[in-house]
Amino acid sequence: MSALAPSSPEHPAGPPPAVSFDNTAIAFATKSDAQMRKAHLLFSSLSQPWLVRAGIPLSAWLLRIGMPGVRLVVRHTVFEQFCGGESIQQCDAAVEALGRHGVQSILDYSVEGEKSEEGFEATTRETLATIEWAASHPHIPFSVFKVTGLARFGLLEKLGAGEALSADERAEWERVRERVLRICQRAHERGVRIFLDGEETWIQDVIDGLGEEMMARFNRERPLVYNTYQMYRTASLGNLRAALERANTKGYFLGAKLVRGAYMEKERLRAKERGYPDPIQPDKATTDADYDRALLFCLEHLDRMALCAGTHNEASCQLLLQEMARRGIAPNDPRVFFSQLYGMSDNISFNLAKAGYNVAKYLPYGPVKAVLPYLIRRAQENSAIAGQGGREVRFIRDELRRRKQTRALGAGQPKS
């Protein structure tokens, strides 16, 4: 049977397993007390906006100029929390630790914004290596890449603006398309599903075009290439619906990864500076509503598409669980995955996996200096105490308290 076949009689949907995202014993089963305390200190620090505003740019600058000791500090703090290692091989320990608890991994070579042809080719080779690794590893169901790791940002901007390309730029663009084709061709040959990550709105149409070109070529039998839809964009829900319509017309399956998004401040600033309408939803509630509508849309059309719900939002996860059960979709149906970032929302990932759902952690890797843009986004994402960082601190405190109480109870039991 195909790896992406629908639910079978051997795995009927049945009643949904009860999933509580408050079970910290399951959430932190892979973590020692020392690791928990270290993570608590990190998230507590990231929950201080002033510290993030001052400390992250300073650390980034010191790292870029090669200040002694800074790389080691970054390596053993934010890098260790949010990345699997500096190479594929270094990620293996994290992949195995997650896999023992039913949580799968997505190797993400988190290098972006390359500027040279040599750099683009190096990123292409590394992405191909992640596909080979995934093809031979039972705990790695997907590979992923950013087009900005394979193409000059200025070229993508020019294409996104509809400007004419010079002869040299046309040749440059063909090299970009060839790199993307090479990656998707290898994924198809090795049977590995692959994500094109979402990026800034003003280059996203170009990326969407590449993604759909690859889907039309490689998604004829099953969803293998997935495009990313950032639901904090006002246009994303309509884009998703239109993409499925085109897929149906042209006879291929749509792969859709749904996320909320990661470039809000940059997007709003650029729109203000250049005087065009803000492409971002007016508030979080509107983003959440569109995200949940997109989830339901994907489930309604699961016969022609596959879904990866990339979310740290517990309400959206619970909605997806309820709707899967209502529609008779088995927890382990390979057309539906949940995904969270490594180092975050373990309460969601591990509890879903324990209940039998498909879960994969994004596991970024790469040289510390090269993955700095990714680490900065994670630090900024966790900087509001009422947001992600605050939740992480609460769950860690709860688990440390639970372990202390469990040990105290154990110590009070008479020896047999």
XYZ file of C-alpha atoms in Angstrom:
416
model
C 0.000 0.000 0.000
C 1.198 3.532 -0.772
C 2.684 5.444 2.121
C 0.016 8.047 1.542
C -2.967 5.767 1.112
C -6.095 6.640 3.084
C -7.186 4.869 6.251
C -7.512 1.124 5.848
C -9.661 -1.482 7.636
C -6.587 -2.440 9.652
C -6.518 1.082 11.072
C -10.126 2.240 11.415
C -10.794 5.749 12.656
C -13.009 4.830 15.629
C -13.519 7.202 18.554
C -10.798 9.825 18.945
C -8.171 9.129 21.601
C -8.439 11.618 24.457
C -5.556 14.078 24.168
C -4.627 16.471 26.946
C -1.917 19.005 26.169
C -1.388 19.515 29.917
C 0.268 16.127 30.507
C 3.799 17.272 31.238
C 5.060 13.803 32.144
C 4.530 12.757 28.521
C 5.628 16.136 27.127
C 9.061 16.088 28.779
C 9.752 12.373 28.889
C 13.056 12.842 27.016
C 14.347 15.649 29.287
C 16.437 15.361 32.442
C 15.923 17.738 35.361
C 19.116 19.573 34.389
C 17.886 20.046 30.821
C 14.543 21.278 32.128
C 16.135 23.848 34.412
C 18.337 25.086 31.588
C 15.321 25.430 29.282
C 13.428 27.241 32.058
C 16.213 29.799 32.354
C 16.334 30.293 28.587
C 12.581 30.744 28.114
C 12.378 32.999 31.169
C 15.059 35.185 29.583
C 13.331 35.164 26.190
C 10.116 36.246 27.913
C 11.756 39.586 28.731
C 11.217 41.779 25.621
C 13.884 44.293 26.635
C 16.486 41.526 26.898
C 15.589 40.140 23.470
C 15.624 43.611 21.887
C 19.066 44.380 23.286
C 20.720 40.997 23.619
C 19.881 39.259 20.349
C 21.204 41.988 17.991
C 24.313 42.373 20.154
C 24.966 38.629 20.171
C 24.401 38.469 16.403
C 26.875 41.302 15.807
C 29.501 39.801 18.111
C 29.102 36.443 16.394
C 29.492 37.986 12.936
C 32.713 39.780 13.879
C 34.105 36.606 15.449
C 34.223 37.718 19.093
C 35.857 34.876 21.067
C 33.469 32.847 23.203
C 30.239 34.194 21.695
C 29.749 31.260 19.350
C 30.114 28.886 22.307
C 27.505 30.818 24.322
C 25.023 30.817 21.425
C 25.800 27.141 20.732
C 24.919 26.099 24.279
C 21.818 28.282 24.699
C 19.405 29.164 21.868
C 21.119 26.908 19.312
C 21.006 23.877 21.608
C 17.334 24.518 22.418
C 16.077 25.070 18.871
C 18.514 23.164 16.612
C 19.544 19.543 16.242
C 23.211 20.187 15.493
C 25.561 21.660 12.921
C 25.355 18.674 10.556
C 22.943 15.917 9.603
C 25.028 13.432 11.561
C 24.883 15.583 14.708
C 21.073 15.576 14.442
C 20.895 11.803 14.747
C 20.764 11.793 18.556
C 17.779 14.160 18.556
C 16.028 12.187 15.795
C 16.417 8.956 17.743
C 15.317 10.498 21.044
C 12.174 11.916 19.441
C 11.508 8.723 17.508
C 11.502 6.585 20.648
C 8.386 8.498 21.702
C 6.649 8.400 18.334
C 7.632 11.935 17.305
C 9.174 12.107 13.843
C 11.637 14.683 12.512
C 12.003 16.976 9.519
C 15.644 17.808 8.838
C 15.755 21.495 7.982
C 19.052 22.910 6.705
C 18.259 26.382 8.033
C 20.571 28.421 5.853
C 18.857 31.197 3.942
C 19.750 34.388 2.131
C 22.751 32.933 0.318
C 24.336 35.356 -2.152
C 26.631 33.333 -4.404
C 26.206 30.575 -6.960
C 28.607 28.482 -4.914
C 26.445 28.969 -1.845
C 23.263 28.085 -3.732
C 24.835 24.888 -5.035
C 26.105 23.973 -1.574
C 22.596 24.387 -0.145
C 21.194 22.268 -2.980
C 23.674 19.484 -2.236
C 22.827 19.612 1.459
C 19.100 19.435 0.740
C 19.687 16.417 -1.491
C 21.601 14.853 1.391
C 18.610 15.334 3.724
C 16.437 13.514 1.160
C 18.857 10.582 1.098
C 18.937 10.527 4.890
C 15.135 10.628 5.090
C 14.780 7.829 2.528
C 16.722 5.437 4.746
C 15.441 6.579 8.144
C 12.101 5.464 9.624
C 11.699 8.606 11.749
C 12.103 11.235 8.981
C 8.984 11.514 6.777
C 9.757 14.848 5.061
C 12.539 17.056 3.747
C 12.286 20.830 3.359
C 14.035 23.775 1.734
C 13.770 27.528 1.381
C 13.975 28.946 -2.119
C 16.067 31.819 -0.710
C 18.712 29.205 0.034
C 18.878 28.445 -3.701
C 18.263 31.851 -5.286
C 19.371 35.443 -4.946
C 16.756 37.445 -3.048
C 17.051 40.377 -5.439
C 16.239 38.119 -8.382
C 13.136 36.817 -6.617
C 12.118 40.388 -5.790
C 12.430 41.424 -9.424
C 10.367 38.461 -10.562
C 7.785 39.144 -7.862
C 7.463 42.744 -9.024
C 6.934 41.606 -12.615
C 10.030 43.402 -13.885
C 11.764 42.290 -17.081
C 14.931 40.247 -16.602
C 18.181 40.749 -18.431
C 19.689 37.861 -20.410
C 22.034 37.099 -17.521
C 19.145 37.170 -15.056
C 17.077 34.849 -17.223
C 19.967 32.386 -17.198
C 20.261 32.832 -13.435
C 16.552 32.082 -13.031
C 16.860 28.927 -15.100
C 19.604 27.750 -12.752
C 17.265 28.338 -9.819
C 14.491 26.334 -11.481
C 16.975 23.554 -12.238
C 18.016 23.390 -8.569
C 14.408 23.140 -7.416
C 13.724 20.526 -10.083
C 16.784 18.523 -9.038
C 15.613 18.476 -5.433
C 12.019 17.503 -6.227
C 13.156 14.887 -8.746
C 15.344 13.258 -6.096
C 12.497 13.376 -3.581
C 10.231 11.685 -6.124
C 12.802 9.000 -6.896
C 13.377 8.284 -3.206
C 9.716 8.525 -2.168
C 10.322 11.376 0.290
C 7.752 14.124 0.740
C 9.179 17.638 0.539
C 8.113 21.097 1.706
C 8.790 24.446 0.049
C 8.898 26.799 3.033
C 6.956 30.063 3.080
C 8.789 33.386 2.822
C 8.086 37.126 2.449
C 4.895 38.131 0.627
C 6.665 40.077 -2.100
C 8.527 36.972 -3.272
C 5.935 34.378 -2.263
C 4.076 34.388 -5.596
C 7.307 33.336 -7.302
C 7.778 30.518 -4.783
C 4.139 29.470 -5.188
C 4.669 29.237 -8.935
C 7.704 27.015 -8.481
C 5.832 24.837 -6.011
C 2.874 24.328 -8.304
C 5.170 23.631 -11.250
C 6.807 20.860 -9.203
C 3.441 19.512 -7.992
C 2.152 19.299 -11.562
C 5.200 17.209 -12.382
C 5.585 15.005 -9.294
C 2.189 14.886 -7.539
C 0.367 12.883 -10.202
C 0.074 9.725 -8.091
C 0.098 11.167 -4.561
C 0.918 14.377 -2.685
C 4.717 14.509 -2.541
C 5.587 18.213 -2.992
C 3.937 20.547 -0.464
C 3.628 24.313 -0.675
C 3.353 26.466 2.472
C 0.434 28.794 3.199
C 1.033 31.496 5.813
C -2.395 32.240 7.215
C -1.454 35.590 8.740
C -1.650 36.850 5.155
C -5.062 38.145 4.143
C -4.736 36.423 0.750
C -3.699 32.951 1.915
C -7.099 31.289 2.317
C -8.124 32.392 -1.163
C -4.744 31.294 -2.522
C -5.205 27.836 -0.997
C -8.642 27.429 -2.541
C -7.407 28.600 -5.946
C -4.395 26.282 -5.755
C -6.636 23.259 -5.222
C -8.836 24.320 -8.125
C -5.785 24.502 -10.398
C -4.572 21.131 -9.121
C -7.937 19.543 -9.862
C -8.045 21.108 -13.330
C -4.540 19.912 -14.189
C -4.897 16.498 -12.579
C -2.426 16.483 -9.701
C -2.656 16.264 -5.908
C -2.099 19.342 -3.751
C 0.244 19.223 -0.777
C -0.483 21.970 1.762
C 1.472 22.933 4.865
C -0.454 25.468 6.928
C 1.361 27.853 9.276
C 0.470 31.177 10.796
C 3.645 32.965 9.682
C 6.945 34.435 10.818
C 7.586 37.795 9.098
C 4.847 40.056 10.466
C 6.906 43.039 11.620
C 8.982 43.077 8.440
C 5.866 42.826 6.273
C 4.049 45.693 7.984
C 7.097 47.950 7.959
C 7.695 47.414 4.244
C 4.038 48.021 3.387
C 4.086 51.274 5.357
C 7.352 52.470 3.831
C 6.266 51.713 0.273
C 2.669 52.799 0.623
C 0.833 49.633 -0.340
C -1.951 47.856 1.611
C -0.827 45.871 4.614
C -0.866 42.194 3.502
C -1.154 40.942 7.096
C -4.358 40.142 8.955
C -5.572 42.977 11.217
C -5.278 40.915 14.411
C -4.508 37.491 15.826
C -8.173 36.488 16.040
C -8.569 36.955 12.284
C -5.433 34.926 11.632
C -6.691 32.162 13.907
C -10.078 32.129 12.181
C -8.529 31.835 8.716
C -6.145 29.154 9.928
C -9.017 27.057 11.240
C -11.040 27.614 8.052
C -8.048 26.378 6.070
C -7.832 23.241 8.219
C -11.489 22.461 7.534
C -11.065 23.173 3.829
C -8.187 20.694 3.610
C -10.126 17.987 5.430
C -13.098 18.520 3.135
C -10.868 17.829 0.125
C -8.590 15.172 1.552
C -9.342 12.921 -1.411
C -7.314 15.337 -3.584
C -4.740 16.718 -1.163
C -2.637 16.142 1.946
C -2.283 18.396 4.972
C 0.494 19.239 7.380
C -0.802 21.448 10.201
C 2.216 23.400 11.361
C 0.919 24.989 14.539
C 1.688 25.656 18.195
C -1.921 26.656 18.816
C -3.686 24.183 21.083
C -7.185 25.247 20.010
C -6.385 24.621 16.334
C -4.929 21.216 17.192
C -8.029 20.269 19.167
C -10.248 21.420 16.294
C -8.319 19.213 13.894
C -8.604 16.237 16.267
C -12.354 16.702 16.599
C -12.897 17.109 12.867
C -10.770 14.087 12.011
C -12.890 11.987 14.367
C -16.155 13.426 13.060
C -15.158 12.645 9.479
C -13.876 9.157 10.271
C -10.236 9.978 9.548
C -7.898 7.695 11.498
C -5.291 9.341 13.766
C -2.517 7.670 11.756
C -3.917 8.575 8.324
C -0.748 9.503 6.391
C -2.509 12.376 4.625
C -2.663 14.356 7.881
C 0.361 15.452 9.924
C 0.812 17.783 12.840
C 4.099 19.671 13.088
C 5.831 21.851 15.654
C 9.299 23.325 15.906
C 12.036 21.520 17.782
C 12.475 22.910 21.276
C 8.949 24.307 21.477
C 5.447 23.005 22.306
C 6.549 19.564 23.430
C 3.268 19.409 25.344
C 1.487 19.287 21.968
C 3.905 17.112 20.003
C 4.472 14.330 22.520
C 0.876 14.066 23.681
C -0.373 13.852 20.082
C 2.190 11.178 19.275
C 1.279 9.215 22.409
C -2.338 9.179 21.180
C -1.271 7.771 17.799
C -1.362 10.873 15.604
C 1.280 11.671 12.979
C 3.617 14.301 14.422
C 6.894 15.637 13.052
C 9.194 18.183 14.608
C 11.025 20.679 12.394
C 14.648 19.957 13.293
C 16.833 22.814 12.034
C 20.560 22.349 11.642
C 23.573 24.089 10.152
C 26.615 26.091 11.259
C 25.765 28.330 14.210
C 26.536 31.535 12.315
C 24.561 30.432 9.251
C 21.365 29.622 11.168
C 21.425 32.929 13.055
C 18.403 34.394 11.164
C 16.356 31.362 12.205
C 17.467 31.667 15.836
C 16.629 35.369 15.906
C 13.083 34.628 14.703
C 12.662 31.998 17.415
C 13.902 34.389 20.089
C 11.546 37.124 18.900
C 8.641 34.679 18.737
C 9.155 33.773 22.378
C 9.705 37.322 23.640
C 6.159 38.085 24.848
C 5.553 36.693 28.327
C 1.876 36.125 27.527
C 2.865 34.214 24.414
C 4.896 31.143 23.553
C 7.733 31.759 26.002
C 5.341 32.213 28.901
C 3.577 28.940 28.105
C 6.884 27.074 27.887
C 7.938 28.429 31.300
C 4.618 27.371 32.850
C 4.793 23.813 31.507
C 8.418 23.383 32.600
C 7.603 24.629 36.101
C 4.650 22.252 36.319
C 6.771 19.274 35.309
C 9.631 20.100 37.683
C 7.065 20.430 40.489
C 5.419 17.131 39.509
C 8.782 15.317 39.532
C 9.662 16.755 42.930
C 6.329 15.622 44.381
C 6.693 12.168 42.813
C 10.148 11.728 44.324
C 8.902 12.923 47.717
C 6.075 10.411 47.638
C 8.478 7.680 46.582
C 10.875 8.509 49.377
C 8.044 8.191 51.892
C 7.085 4.661 50.834
C 8.295 1.835 53.075
C 10.917 -0.426 51.500
C 9.745 -3.932 50.663
